[in-house]
Structures are given as C-alpha cells and as structure tokens.
C-alpha cells in the first residue's frame, strides 16, 4: 500500500524575523526539518514531498535530493501548499500524512499510530490533536460526541467562547489520498487571513458523508511548534530535556542535565560523566568512562574511553584513551592528543599531533607541530609557526625534552631523545640525542645594585634623578 508524506515548508515564517528560513533554524544543532525527515525514515512511507516556496534554495540545499519538491510560488495558506504537492503524489498512494515543517519534535511512533488509526477506522481524514494548557495562536479542534471532527477554527477566526477550547490542532494529519485531493480542490479563502486553510478540508470531507476523526496525542511536548524565537527556545528546551533523558537512560551520568547541552548527532558511551555546563556539539563522539566538564565545549570532537576534559574547548580534534585535557585548555581543529597524554592548564594546541604519553602541562602553544611519544614540553614553550605570511611545521621526536620557555622557530626539527635547554630559542635542527642551548650568556655584576642605590641617594639629595649609567 503506497504512502506519501507531505511536509509544508513554503512560508518563510515572518514571525521569526530572520533571513534564515524557519524550518532551517536548528534544534539541538540540527535544522528543524531534518528532525522531521529523520523520523519519517523510520515509518513505512514510500514518498516524501516537501513543499517549498520562499527561500527555497536554502531549504533544498539543506534537505538535499532524498525527497521530492513541490514549488508553491505564492504562500496562500496551508491548504494551498498541499494543493501544490498533489500533482506529484504517486497514483498508487493510498494514504497521505501531512506535517508542518515547524513542528520538529514529532516522533515516528506517533506518525505510525496516526496512520494506523486512519486505516483501522477507514477514515477519510484523521487529525492529531493535543490538549494544551496554553492554546494561544493555535487552531481549536471541535469534536462531536461520536469522536468525529466538526471543524477547526483558527484563533483569528474564533469567537471568545471558541477560544476557551484547549483541544488544539497539531498540524499533523493522515488522509485517504484520494479524498484529500478532491477536498483540497474545493477549498476557498473565506477567513480572516484570506488563505486556503488545510483545516477546512476536514468539514468538507464530513459534508461528503466521510468519516473524519480526531486522535489525541498523550505527550503534547511532541507537537510543540515554532512560530517565533520565544517558541524556538521553548522547543529547544523540550528537545534538550528529551535528549538528556534518553542519554541518562542509556548509561550516561549528568550532574546537572538542565545546563548540559548535547547535540542531536552526538554519541556518548556508558559510564561517562558530564559535569554542569558541558556543551557537546556537531558530530562529537565520546567514549566510555570519560569525564567531561564542567564548563567545556566540544565540537566535532572524538574522545576515546577514559579521557578527562575539564574547563576546556575542543574543536574538530581527537583525544585519545586515558588522555587528560585542561583545566583551561584550547584544542583547535586538526589536533590529536595521544593515549595517556596530558594537556594542562592554559595550553593552546592547533593542528598538532601530541604523541602517546607526552605532556604539555602548562602555559604553552603548539601549532602545526608533530610531537612524538613520551615527550615533555615544558612550561611556556612556544612553536613559532607563523612569520606573518606563512605557517611552518615543527617536529619533536620521541623521548625528547623541551625546557621551559623555549621558542621553537619553525620550520624546525628536534630529533629523538634530544634535550633543549630551558629558555632556548631554537632555529636550527637539533639532531637525535643532542643537547641544545640557545640563549644569551648571563652577565653578573657583583655589588652593582648596592652601588647604584647609593648613587641614587646622593643624586636625590642633590635634587636630580639619574640612571644614566644604566
Ligand atoms: C497552523 C494551523 C493551525 C495549527 C498550527 C499548528 C492552518 C490553517 N492552521 O497554523 O490550526 O494549530 O498550524 O502549528 O493550517 N506553509 C506553507 N505554505 C503556506 C502557508 C504555510 O508551506 O502558504 C507552511 C509553513 O511554512 C509552516 C506550516 O505550513 O511550516 C504552517 O504554517 P503556519 O503559518 O505556521 O501556520 P499556523 O498559523 O501556525
Ligand atoms: Ca506554525
């Protein structure tokens, strides 16, 4: 049996006051419409049509070629949008689900259940309804004693008594495809907004003597829709709570889920502990038994088992097993922190490989470097990788020691088992097992300060200041 889904995404969503199309605003870091498509993939549906209109290039670029597009040139209402999609609907389609692109939390199980109700009751149309505390802005659904839908009245068109009804239209429907097509063609724009309302299809079907039923959803969080940025924040909050609940149920500990943000495509292994104010974004993947946070942000990061990251930012980089990052480290794109390696406080690492068991414990900058295994990078070490025009690479071999406050002027190579003395400025290659020191000789002048102070005192009594000698 053929099934079609139509997703309405024609209107720009003017209440968002945005140059980005409403259905592309992210929830859990992922465009709203992709959440809906992700759920539809899990339902037995053969054809997905997305109705696009304003800013359609934006929508089509994000959604891609896995769906069909119907173009609605002018946005004359939700019914008009479905009319635009009808010519694409396959001839063998028996049922059609209609969803609005601005309600991203809908679950596959709910869509499936709605389709089941439609086939079991042999209804021409089933509308998914919800009972909500605050129905402001939503269409009110009127259901008769027999459970069939009488009408749906938009808030703008509703009388004060009608507005008292808290049974609302979620904007999700299952139709008998043929009946939907016939009824859509009879729609007229006779309402406050002069639009073709899809909701008017239901009384039209009823007038034909067909069955139109309401199916009430148990969890009204799922149908929350976004019309402005306040609702965007509300939906984001609901999505986060659901996501965190799911992760905790799968074995992740969150000390403060309310401040823990985990993106839609992030994966986290069991027994990992997330401390408050941790943000895991993009394609981040965290292994088992890790500790992340507090106050950390990871974007497209891969963190292997038993690693610890505290008060740090990690972008597009890999952190190996048992490695430790932070507090206050900044790992920039293209970096790999090896197994059991340590990146300590106030260390910045960019496009650098830090080998297994190596340590860069404090106050250092490593950029465009390859650091081998068991290397100790002292406090204050800097790879001088940029000459104002180009970037250059630094290499440090296994088992080397780079003394504190050294500058490695790239391009430069320090061999294996080498020792760079503290305070050195290294401009030439240091061969394997060599010792390198590159700093000015110390000059010590005995009793110098004492003499200087005495001199200053006498100069002061003579009414002038002099440090000429220095
Ligand atoms: C709609 C419903 C309302 C329901 C609410 C649920 C109608 C008439 N009203 O109202 O009963 O309670 O959703 O969220 O259906 N769209 C198009 N083309 C158009 C107009 C809209 O594609 O010409 C798309 C929009 O991009 C959006 C969706 O349809 O994704 C809903 O449109 P919107 O204007 O947000 O409808 P509401 O006023 O919220
Ligand atoms: Ca809406």
Short mmCIF file of C-alpha atoms and ligand atoms in Angstrom, two decimals:
data_model
loop_
_atom_site.label_atom_id
_atom_site.label_comp_id
_atom_site.label_asym_id
_atom_site.label_seq_id
_atom_site.Cartn_x
_atom_site.Cartn_y
_atom_site.Cartn_z
CA UNK A 1 0.00 0.00 0.00
CA UNK A 2 1.51 3.32 -1.08
CA UNK A 3 2.02 6.00 1.50
CA UNK A 4 3.01 9.61 0.96
CA UNK A 5 4.22 12.28 3.36
CA UNK A 6 3.86 15.97 2.57
CA UNK A 7 5.87 18.42 4.65
CA UNK A 8 4.88 22.05 4.40
CA UNK A 9 7.77 24.45 4.33
CA UNK A 10 6.57 27.11 1.91
CA UNK A 11 6.18 30.08 4.22
CA UNK A 12 9.29 31.88 5.37
CA UNK A 13 7.98 32.28 8.89
CA UNK A 14 7.91 36.07 9.13
CA UNK A 15 7.43 35.98 12.90
CA UNK A 16 10.97 34.63 13.22
CA UNK A 17 12.33 37.94 11.83
CA UNK A 18 15.15 36.07 10.17
CA UNK A 19 16.91 35.75 6.85
CA UNK A 20 17.13 32.02 7.53
CA UNK A 21 14.04 30.03 6.59
CA UNK A 22 12.09 28.99 9.68
CA UNK A 23 12.37 25.24 9.08
CA UNK A 24 16.18 25.58 8.94
CA UNK A 25 16.53 27.08 12.40
CA UNK A 26 18.34 24.48 14.45
CA UNK A 27 17.03 22.49 17.35
CA UNK A 28 19.78 20.57 19.14
CA UNK A 29 22.09 21.96 16.45
CA UNK A 30 20.17 20.36 13.58
CA UNK A 31 17.74 22.12 11.21
CA UNK A 32 14.15 21.54 12.30
CA UNK A 33 13.06 19.96 9.03
CA UNK A 34 15.82 17.35 9.24
CA UNK A 35 14.44 16.17 12.58
CA UNK A 36 11.11 15.51 10.87
CA UNK A 37 12.72 13.71 7.93
CA UNK A 38 14.78 11.60 10.30
CA UNK A 39 11.59 10.39 11.99
CA UNK A 40 9.82 9.81 8.67
CA UNK A 41 12.64 7.48 7.61
CA UNK A 42 11.54 5.13 10.38
CA UNK A 43 7.94 4.95 9.13
CA UNK A 44 6.76 2.80 6.25
CA UNK A 45 6.38 5.66 3.74
CA UNK A 46 7.34 5.44 0.08
CA UNK A 47 7.26 9.05 -0.99
CA UNK A 48 8.21 12.30 0.72
CA UNK A 49 7.26 15.63 -0.82
CA UNK A 50 8.49 18.89 0.66
CA UNK A 51 6.52 21.98 -0.30
CA UNK A 52 8.91 24.88 -0.74
CA UNK A 53 8.30 28.50 -1.61
CA UNK A 54 10.16 31.41 -0.10
CA UNK A 55 13.92 30.96 0.22
CA UNK A 56 13.52 27.55 -1.37
CA UNK A 57 17.20 27.36 -2.45
CA UNK A 58 18.14 27.44 1.25
CA UNK A 59 15.76 24.65 2.12
CA UNK A 60 16.65 22.49 -0.87
CA UNK A 61 20.36 22.82 -0.22
CA UNK A 62 20.00 21.58 3.34
CA UNK A 63 17.43 18.87 2.69
CA UNK A 64 19.13 17.51 -0.44
CA UNK A 65 17.93 15.10 -3.05
CA UNK A 66 16.38 12.34 -0.96
CA UNK A 67 12.93 13.96 -1.23
CA UNK A 68 10.76 15.42 -3.97
CA UNK A 69 9.98 19.12 -4.05
CA UNK A 70 6.74 20.85 -4.88
CA UNK A 71 7.04 24.55 -5.51
CA UNK A 72 4.44 26.88 -4.07
CA UNK A 73 5.11 30.18 -5.78
CA UNK A 74 2.82 32.25 -3.57
CA UNK A 75 2.02 31.34 0.01
CA UNK A 76 -1.74 31.37 0.06
CA UNK A 77 -2.17 29.06 3.02
CA UNK A 78 -1.61 25.51 4.25
CA UNK A 79 -4.39 24.13 2.02
CA UNK A 80 -2.88 25.89 -0.97
CA UNK A 81 0.50 24.31 -0.11
CA UNK A 82 -0.99 20.81 -0.15
CA UNK A 83 -2.64 21.61 -3.48
CA UNK A 84 0.82 22.42 -4.85
CA UNK A 85 2.06 18.99 -3.79
CA UNK A 86 -0.85 16.93 -5.16
CA UNK A 87 0.35 16.68 -8.78
CA UNK A 88 3.48 14.88 -7.52
CA UNK A 89 1.64 12.33 -5.41
CA UNK A 90 2.00 8.86 -6.89
CA UNK A 91 -1.10 7.36 -8.47
CA UNK A 92 -0.95 4.32 -6.20
CA UNK A 93 -0.77 6.39 -2.99
CA UNK A 94 -3.50 5.27 -0.59
CA UNK A 95 -2.68 7.36 2.47
CA UNK A 96 -1.04 10.72 2.91
CA UNK A 97 0.44 12.17 6.07
CA UNK A 98 0.69 15.94 6.18
CA UNK A 99 3.12 17.57 8.58
CA UNK A 100 4.16 21.20 9.08
CA UNK A 101 7.87 21.88 8.89
CA UNK A 102 7.80 23.97 12.05
CA UNK A 103 6.97 21.16 14.50
CA UNK A 104 10.28 19.28 14.81
CA UNK A 105 9.69 17.09 17.86
CA UNK A 106 7.22 14.66 16.32
CA UNK A 107 8.21 11.01 16.76
CA UNK A 108 7.98 8.18 14.23
CA UNK A 109 5.79 6.15 16.61
CA UNK A 110 3.20 8.94 16.64
CA UNK A 111 3.14 9.22 12.85
CA UNK A 112 2.82 5.44 12.59
CA UNK A 113 -0.01 5.41 15.15
CA UNK A 114 -1.83 8.12 13.21
CA UNK A 115 -1.60 6.08 10.01
CA UNK A 116 -2.85 3.04 11.89
CA UNK A 117 -5.88 4.95 13.19
CA UNK A 118 -6.64 6.08 9.67
CA UNK A 119 -6.54 2.58 8.23
CA UNK A 120 -8.36 0.94 11.17
CA UNK A 121 -11.21 3.46 11.20
CA UNK A 122 -11.27 3.73 7.40
CA UNK A 123 -11.46 7.49 7.95
CA UNK A 124 -11.00 9.95 5.11
CA UNK A 125 -9.04 12.10 7.49
CA UNK A 126 -7.53 11.88 10.97
CA UNK A 127 -6.25 14.96 12.71
CA UNK A 128 -3.77 14.67 15.51
CA UNK A 129 -4.96 16.83 18.38
CA UNK A 130 -3.48 17.76 21.73
CA UNK A 131 -4.84 19.16 24.93
CA UNK A 132 -2.60 22.03 25.98
CA UNK A 133 -2.53 24.49 28.83
CA UNK A 134 -1.89 27.49 26.60
CA UNK A 135 -3.56 27.20 23.19
CA UNK A 136 -2.74 30.78 22.13
CA UNK A 137 -2.15 31.11 18.41
CA UNK A 138 -3.26 27.59 17.57
CA UNK A 139 -6.29 26.26 15.73
CA UNK A 140 -9.01 24.86 18.02
CA UNK A 141 -10.49 21.48 17.13
CA UNK A 142 -14.16 20.80 17.81
CA UNK A 143 -15.00 17.14 18.20
CA UNK A 144 -18.57 15.84 18.49
CA UNK A 145 -19.85 13.22 20.90
CA UNK A 146 -19.16 10.46 18.39
CA UNK A 147 -15.45 11.41 18.22
CA UNK A 148 -15.63 12.89 14.80
CA UNK A 149 -14.24 16.32 13.93
CA UNK A 150 -16.79 19.07 13.36
CA UNK A 151 -14.45 21.90 12.48
CA UNK A 152 -11.12 23.53 13.19
CA UNK A 153 -11.22 27.23 13.95
CA UNK A 154 -8.08 29.37 13.76
CA UNK A 155 -7.51 31.69 16.67
CA UNK A 156 -8.00 34.78 14.49
CA UNK A 157 -11.36 33.48 13.31
CA UNK A 158 -12.51 32.20 16.71
CA UNK A 159 -15.13 33.72 18.99
CA UNK A 160 -14.22 34.26 22.67
CA UNK A 161 -16.13 31.07 23.59
CA UNK A 162 -14.36 29.06 20.89
CA UNK A 163 -11.02 30.24 22.26
CA UNK A 164 -11.87 28.57 25.57
CA UNK A 165 -11.37 25.21 23.86
CA UNK A 166 -7.96 23.78 24.77
CA UNK A 167 -8.11 20.96 22.23
CA UNK A 168 -5.73 22.18 19.52
CA UNK A 169 -4.72 21.22 16.02
CA UNK A 170 -1.16 19.93 15.92
CA UNK A 171 -0.94 20.36 12.15
CA UNK A 172 -0.34 16.67 11.64
CA UNK A 173 -2.89 14.65 9.70
CA UNK A 174 -3.37 11.33 7.95
CA UNK A 175 -5.69 11.33 4.94
CA UNK A 176 -7.08 8.94 2.43
CA UNK A 177 -5.08 10.30 -0.51
CA UNK A 178 -7.92 10.43 -2.99
CA UNK A 179 -10.34 12.14 -0.60
CA UNK A 180 -7.67 14.69 0.32
CA UNK A 181 -7.15 15.56 -3.34
CA UNK A 182 -10.84 16.01 -4.02
CA UNK A 183 -11.47 18.13 -0.92
CA UNK A 184 -8.42 20.38 -1.43
CA UNK A 185 -9.78 21.44 -4.79
CA UNK A 186 -12.94 22.73 -3.09
CA UNK A 187 -11.15 25.00 -0.59
CA UNK A 188 -11.95 28.72 -0.55
CA UNK A 189 -10.14 31.55 1.26
CA UNK A 190 -13.12 32.68 3.29
CA UNK A 191 -11.48 33.56 6.59
CA UNK A 192 -9.75 36.38 8.46
CA UNK A 193 -6.45 35.84 6.63
CA UNK A 194 -7.97 35.22 3.18
CA UNK A 195 -5.98 32.00 2.99
CA UNK A 196 -6.74 28.46 1.85
CA UNK A 197 -6.73 26.60 5.15
CA UNK A 198 -5.91 22.91 5.08
CA UNK A 199 -8.03 22.59 8.21
CA UNK A 200 -11.15 23.34 6.15
CA UNK A 201 -10.63 20.04 4.33
CA UNK A 202 -11.99 18.21 7.35
CA UNK A 203 -15.54 19.69 7.37
CA UNK A 204 -15.56 19.35 3.57
CA UNK A 205 -14.89 15.62 3.89
CA UNK A 206 -17.56 15.38 6.52
CA UNK A 207 -20.11 17.07 4.29
CA UNK A 208 -19.48 14.31 1.78
CA UNK A 209 -20.53 11.83 4.43
CA UNK A 210 -16.99 10.62 5.03
CA UNK A 211 -15.50 9.83 8.39
CA UNK A 212 -13.20 12.42 9.95
CA UNK A 213 -11.76 11.58 13.34
CA UNK A 214 -9.52 13.17 15.95
CA UNK A 215 -6.71 11.30 17.59
CA UNK A 216 -5.36 12.88 20.74
CA UNK A 217 -1.67 12.67 21.49
CA UNK A 218 -0.66 11.72 25.03
CA UNK A 219 2.58 13.69 25.18
CA UNK A 220 1.87 17.21 24.00
CA UNK A 221 5.59 18.12 24.11
CA UNK A 222 5.99 16.28 20.82
CA UNK A 223 3.81 18.64 18.85
CA UNK A 224 5.23 21.96 20.02
CA UNK A 225 5.65 24.23 17.04
CA UNK A 226 7.85 27.23 16.36
CA UNK A 227 6.49 30.50 15.08
CA UNK A 228 8.88 32.92 16.77
CA UNK A 229 12.17 32.87 18.67
CA UNK A 230 10.50 32.53 22.03
CA UNK A 231 8.89 29.30 20.87
CA UNK A 232 12.21 28.29 19.32
CA UNK A 233 13.79 28.50 22.78
CA UNK A 234 10.87 26.59 24.33
CA UNK A 235 11.12 23.81 21.76
CA UNK A 236 14.90 23.69 22.19
CA UNK A 237 14.41 23.24 25.93
CA UNK A 238 11.94 20.41 25.42
CA UNK A 239 14.27 18.75 22.91
CA UNK A 240 17.23 19.02 25.28
CA UNK A 241 15.30 17.55 28.15
CA UNK A 242 14.18 14.61 26.00
CA UNK A 243 17.67 14.06 24.60
CA UNK A 244 19.29 14.17 28.05
CA UNK A 245 16.69 11.78 29.45
CA UNK A 246 17.44 9.34 26.63
CA UNK A 247 21.20 9.60 27.26
CA UNK A 248 20.85 9.11 31.01
CA UNK A 249 18.70 6.06 30.33
CA UNK A 250 21.46 4.71 28.11
CA UNK A 251 24.05 4.95 30.90
CA UNK A 252 25.43 8.50 30.86
CA UNK A 253 25.62 10.39 34.15
CA UNK A 254 24.71 14.07 34.10
CA UNK A 255 25.24 16.03 37.27
CA UNK A 256 23.11 18.89 36.07
CA UNK A 257 21.11 17.97 32.97
CA UNK A 258 19.49 21.42 32.85
CA UNK A 259 22.80 23.02 31.88
CA UNK A 260 24.11 20.14 29.78
CA UNK A 261 23.68 20.57 26.05
CA UNK A 262 24.11 17.55 23.79
CA UNK A 263 23.51 17.98 20.05
CA UNK A 264 21.26 15.67 18.04
CA UNK A 265 24.13 13.80 16.35
CA UNK A 266 26.41 13.36 19.37
CA UNK A 267 27.13 9.89 20.76
CA UNK A 268 28.26 9.16 24.33
CA UNK A 269 29.39 5.85 25.81
CA UNK A 270 28.34 4.29 29.08
CA UNK A 271 29.57 5.49 32.47
CA UNK A 272 30.74 8.76 31.05
CA UNK A 273 30.08 11.62 33.45
CA UNK A 274 29.09 15.04 32.19
CA UNK A 275 29.60 17.88 34.67
CA UNK A 276 27.48 21.03 34.56
CA UNK A 277 27.64 23.48 31.66
CA UNK A 278 29.03 21.00 29.18
CA UNK A 279 28.22 21.57 25.51
CA UNK A 280 28.70 18.71 23.10
CA UNK A 281 28.02 19.77 19.54
CA UNK A 282 28.14 18.65 15.93
CA UNK A 283 29.41 15.15 15.27
CA UNK A 284 31.11 14.80 18.65
CA UNK A 285 31.56 11.28 19.90
CA UNK A 286 32.60 10.44 23.46
CA UNK A 287 33.72 7.00 24.57
CA UNK A 288 33.01 5.16 27.81
CA UNK A 289 34.13 6.16 31.32
CA UNK A 290 35.09 9.68 30.28
CA UNK A 291 34.74 12.77 32.41
CA UNK A 292 33.73 15.91 30.56
CA UNK A 293 33.20 19.32 32.13
CA UNK A 294 32.42 21.35 33.99
CA UNK A 295 32.25 24.27 31.57
CA UNK A 296 33.54 22.62 28.43
CA UNK A 297 32.63 22.90 24.77
CA UNK A 298 33.36 20.14 22.30
CA UNK A 299 32.54 20.49 18.61
CA UNK A 300 33.05 17.60 16.16
CA UNK A 301 35.43 16.06 18.67
CA UNK A 302 36.25 12.39 19.09
CA UNK A 303 37.10 11.46 22.65
CA UNK A 304 38.18 7.91 23.40
CA UNK A 305 37.47 5.88 26.54
CA UNK A 306 38.62 7.06 29.96
CA UNK A 307 39.67 10.52 28.84
CA UNK A 308 39.13 13.57 31.03
CA UNK A 309 38.35 17.05 29.75
CA UNK A 310 37.73 19.87 32.19
CA UNK A 311 37.05 23.58 31.63
CA UNK A 312 38.23 23.30 28.04
CA UNK A 313 37.30 23.84 24.41
CA UNK A 314 37.99 21.07 21.88
CA UNK A 315 37.20 21.68 18.21
CA UNK A 316 37.42 19.07 15.42
CA UNK A 317 40.12 17.10 17.19
CA UNK A 318 40.74 13.68 18.67
CA UNK A 319 41.52 12.94 22.32
CA UNK A 320 42.99 9.51 22.98
CA UNK A 321 42.24 6.95 25.68
CA UNK A 322 43.15 7.99 29.22
CA UNK A 323 44.29 11.39 27.98
CA UNK A 324 43.72 14.40 30.16
CA UNK A 325 42.85 17.86 28.86
CA UNK A 326 42.55 21.03 30.94
CA UNK A 327 41.65 22.79 33.02
CA UNK A 328 41.56 25.74 30.65
CA UNK A 329 42.99 24.17 27.51
CA UNK A 330 42.05 25.15 23.97
CA UNK A 331 42.40 22.39 21.40
CA UNK A 332 41.85 23.79 17.94
CA UNK A 333 40.95 21.94 14.72
CA UNK A 334 43.13 19.18 13.33
CA UNK A 335 44.74 18.08 16.58
CA UNK A 336 45.26 14.60 18.01
CA UNK A 337 46.06 14.08 21.64
CA UNK A 338 47.57 10.63 22.09
CA UNK A 339 46.74 7.95 24.64
CA UNK A 340 47.68 8.84 28.21
CA UNK A 341 48.90 12.23 27.02
CA UNK A 342 48.37 15.30 29.14
CA UNK A 343 47.43 18.80 28.06
CA UNK A 344 47.34 21.00 31.12
CA UNK A 345 46.23 24.47 32.05
CA UNK A 346 46.44 27.41 29.66
CA UNK A 347 47.74 25.36 26.79
CA UNK A 348 46.65 26.05 23.22
CA UNK A 349 47.08 23.37 20.62
CA UNK A 350 46.34 23.79 16.91
CA UNK A 351 46.67 21.33 14.05
CA UNK A 352 49.13 19.36 16.13
CA UNK A 353 49.75 15.73 16.92
CA UNK A 354 50.79 15.11 20.52
CA UNK A 355 52.02 11.54 20.85
CA UNK A 356 51.20 8.89 23.38
CA UNK A 357 52.36 9.60 26.97
CA UNK A 358 53.57 13.09 26.06
CA UNK A 359 52.94 16.02 28.35
CA UNK A 360 52.43 19.68 27.82
CA UNK A 361 51.41 20.61 31.30
CA UNK A 362 51.15 24.38 31.40
CA UNK A 363 51.16 27.67 29.53
CA UNK A 364 52.28 26.56 26.08
CA UNK A 365 51.35 26.98 22.43
CA UNK A 366 51.81 24.17 19.94
CA UNK A 367 50.73 24.94 16.38
CA UNK A 368 51.34 22.90 13.20
CA UNK A 369 53.53 20.51 15.14
CA UNK A 370 54.17 16.80 15.28
CA UNK A 371 55.28 15.77 18.75
CA UNK A 372 56.31 12.16 19.27
CA UNK A 373 55.78 9.86 22.26
CA UNK A 374 56.96 10.40 25.85
CA UNK A 375 57.95 13.99 25.13
CA UNK A 376 57.93 16.60 27.85
CA UNK A 377 57.07 20.09 26.68
CA UNK A 378 57.97 22.50 29.47
CA UNK A 379 56.05 25.44 30.78
CA UNK A 380 55.89 28.37 28.40
CA UNK A 381 57.13 26.56 25.29
CA UNK A 382 56.04 28.10 22.02
CA UNK A 383 56.20 26.82 18.48
CA UNK A 384 56.80 29.94 16.44
CA UNK A 385 54.85 28.73 13.43
CA UNK A 386 53.88 31.93 11.66
CA UNK A 387 56.04 34.60 10.06
CA UNK A 388 53.18 36.90 9.24
CA UNK A 389 52.67 35.29 5.86
CA UNK A 390 53.05 31.53 6.03
CA UNK A 391 52.70 28.75 8.59
CA UNK A 392 55.60 26.33 9.20
CA UNK A 393 55.86 22.95 10.86
CA UNK A 394 57.71 21.87 13.96
CA UNK A 395 58.72 18.29 14.68
CA UNK A 396 59.79 16.88 18.01
CA UNK A 397 60.97 13.25 18.14
CA UNK A 398 60.10 10.62 20.75
CA UNK A 399 61.59 10.88 24.26
CA UNK A 400 62.76 14.45 23.84
CA UNK A 401 62.65 17.17 26.45
CA UNK A 402 61.88 20.78 25.61
CA UNK A 403 62.86 23.01 28.51
CA UNK A 404 60.61 25.71 29.85
CA UNK A 405 60.14 28.93 27.98
CA UNK A 406 61.80 27.72 24.80
CA UNK A 407 60.87 29.01 21.37
CA UNK A 408 60.98 26.53 18.54
CA UNK A 409 61.24 28.72 15.44
CA UNK A 410 59.58 26.78 12.63
CA UNK A 411 60.34 25.17 10.33
CA UNK A 412 62.49 23.22 12.72
CA UNK A 413 63.09 19.67 13.83
CA UNK A 414 64.17 18.37 17.22
CA UNK A 415 65.30 14.76 16.94
CA UNK A 416 64.57 11.78 19.17
CA UNK A 417 65.93 11.72 22.69
CA UNK A 418 67.15 15.30 22.38
CA UNK A 419 67.28 17.89 25.15
CA UNK A 420 66.53 21.53 24.62
CA UNK A 421 67.66 23.66 27.48
CA UNK A 422 65.19 26.00 29.19
CA UNK A 423 64.93 29.45 27.73
CA UNK A 424 66.37 28.44 24.37
CA UNK A 425 65.44 29.89 21.04
CA UNK A 426 65.89 27.06 18.60
CA UNK A 427 66.31 27.96 14.96
CA UNK A 428 68.42 25.05 13.71
CA UNK A 429 67.79 21.33 13.69
CA UNK A 430 68.62 19.52 16.92
CA UNK A 431 69.81 16.02 15.96
CA UNK A 432 68.81 12.82 17.77
CA UNK A 433 70.25 12.56 21.31
CA UNK A 434 71.76 16.06 21.11
CA UNK A 435 71.73 18.78 23.74
CA UNK A 436 70.87 22.27 22.52
CA UNK A 437 71.09 25.55 24.32
CA UNK A 438 70.33 28.80 22.59
CA UNK A 439 70.22 31.76 24.91
CA UNK A 440 72.28 34.83 25.69
CA UNK A 441 75.06 34.39 28.26
CA UNK A 442 74.26 35.67 31.68
CA UNK A 443 76.17 38.73 32.81
CA UNK A 444 76.52 39.17 36.58
CA UNK A 445 77.94 42.31 38.12
CA UNK A 446 78.88 41.90 41.80
CA UNK A 447 77.75 44.64 44.23
CA UNK A 448 76.29 46.57 41.31
CA UNK A 449 72.86 47.18 42.77
CA UNK A 450 74.21 48.38 46.04
CA UNK A 451 76.42 50.93 44.29
CA UNK A 452 73.54 52.03 42.14
CA UNK A 453 71.31 52.63 45.15
CA UNK A 454 73.96 54.67 46.92
CA UNK A 455 74.46 56.73 43.84
CA UNK A 456 70.78 57.36 43.51
CA UNK A 457 70.56 58.57 47.09
CA UNK A 458 73.31 61.13 46.60
CA UNK A 459 71.83 62.25 43.30
CA UNK A 460 68.46 62.64 45.04
CA UNK A 461 69.90 64.84 47.77
CA UNK A 462 71.44 66.95 45.02
CA UNK A 463 67.89 67.43 43.60
CA UNK A 464 68.12 65.40 40.41
CA UNK A 465 67.38 61.92 39.21
CA UNK A 466 69.91 59.99 37.25
CA UNK A 467 70.04 56.47 35.96
CA UNK A 468 72.37 57.34 33.12
CA UNK A 469 74.81 54.68 33.99
CA UNK A 470 72.17 52.05 33.42
C1 LIG B 1 -1.34 26.04 11.55
C2 LIG B 1 -2.77 25.52 11.55
C3 LIG B 1 -3.32 25.56 12.99
C4 LIG B 1 -2.43 24.70 13.86
C5 LIG B 1 -0.98 25.16 13.77
C6 LIG B 1 -0.09 24.16 14.46
C7 LIG B 1 -3.83 26.03 9.42
C8 LIG B 1 -4.77 26.93 8.71
N1 LIG B 1 -3.60 26.33 10.69
O1 LIG B 1 -1.34 27.40 11.92
O2 LIG B 1 -4.65 25.05 13.01
O3 LIG B 1 -2.88 24.79 15.21
O4 LIG B 1 -0.54 25.25 12.41
O5 LIG B 1 1.21 24.57 14.47
O6 LIG B 1 -3.36 25.06 8.85
N2 LIG B 1 3.01 26.89 4.88
C9 LIG B 1 3.23 26.68 3.54
N3 LIG B 1 2.55 27.45 2.65
C10 LIG B 1 1.66 28.38 3.03
C11 LIG B 1 1.43 28.57 4.41
C12 LIG B 1 2.12 27.80 5.31
O7 LIG B 1 4.04 25.84 3.15
O8 LIG B 1 1.10 29.01 2.15
C13 LIG B 1 3.77 26.08 5.85
C14 LIG B 1 4.65 26.94 6.71
O9 LIG B 1 5.96 27.08 6.13
C15 LIG B 1 4.70 26.15 8.02
C16 LIG B 1 3.39 25.41 8.04
O10 LIG B 1 2.89 25.44 6.72
O11 LIG B 1 5.77 25.22 8.03
C17 LIG B 1 2.39 26.02 8.99
O12 LIG B 1 2.16 27.37 8.64
P1 LIG B 1 1.95 28.47 9.75
O13 LIG B 1 1.76 29.77 9.06
O14 LIG B 1 3.00 28.39 10.78
O15 LIG B 1 0.54 28.01 10.36
P2 LIG B 1 -0.07 28.40 11.77
O16 LIG B 1 -0.61 29.77 11.69
O17 LIG B 1 0.91 28.12 12.81
CA1 LIG B 2 3.00 27.28 12.81
#
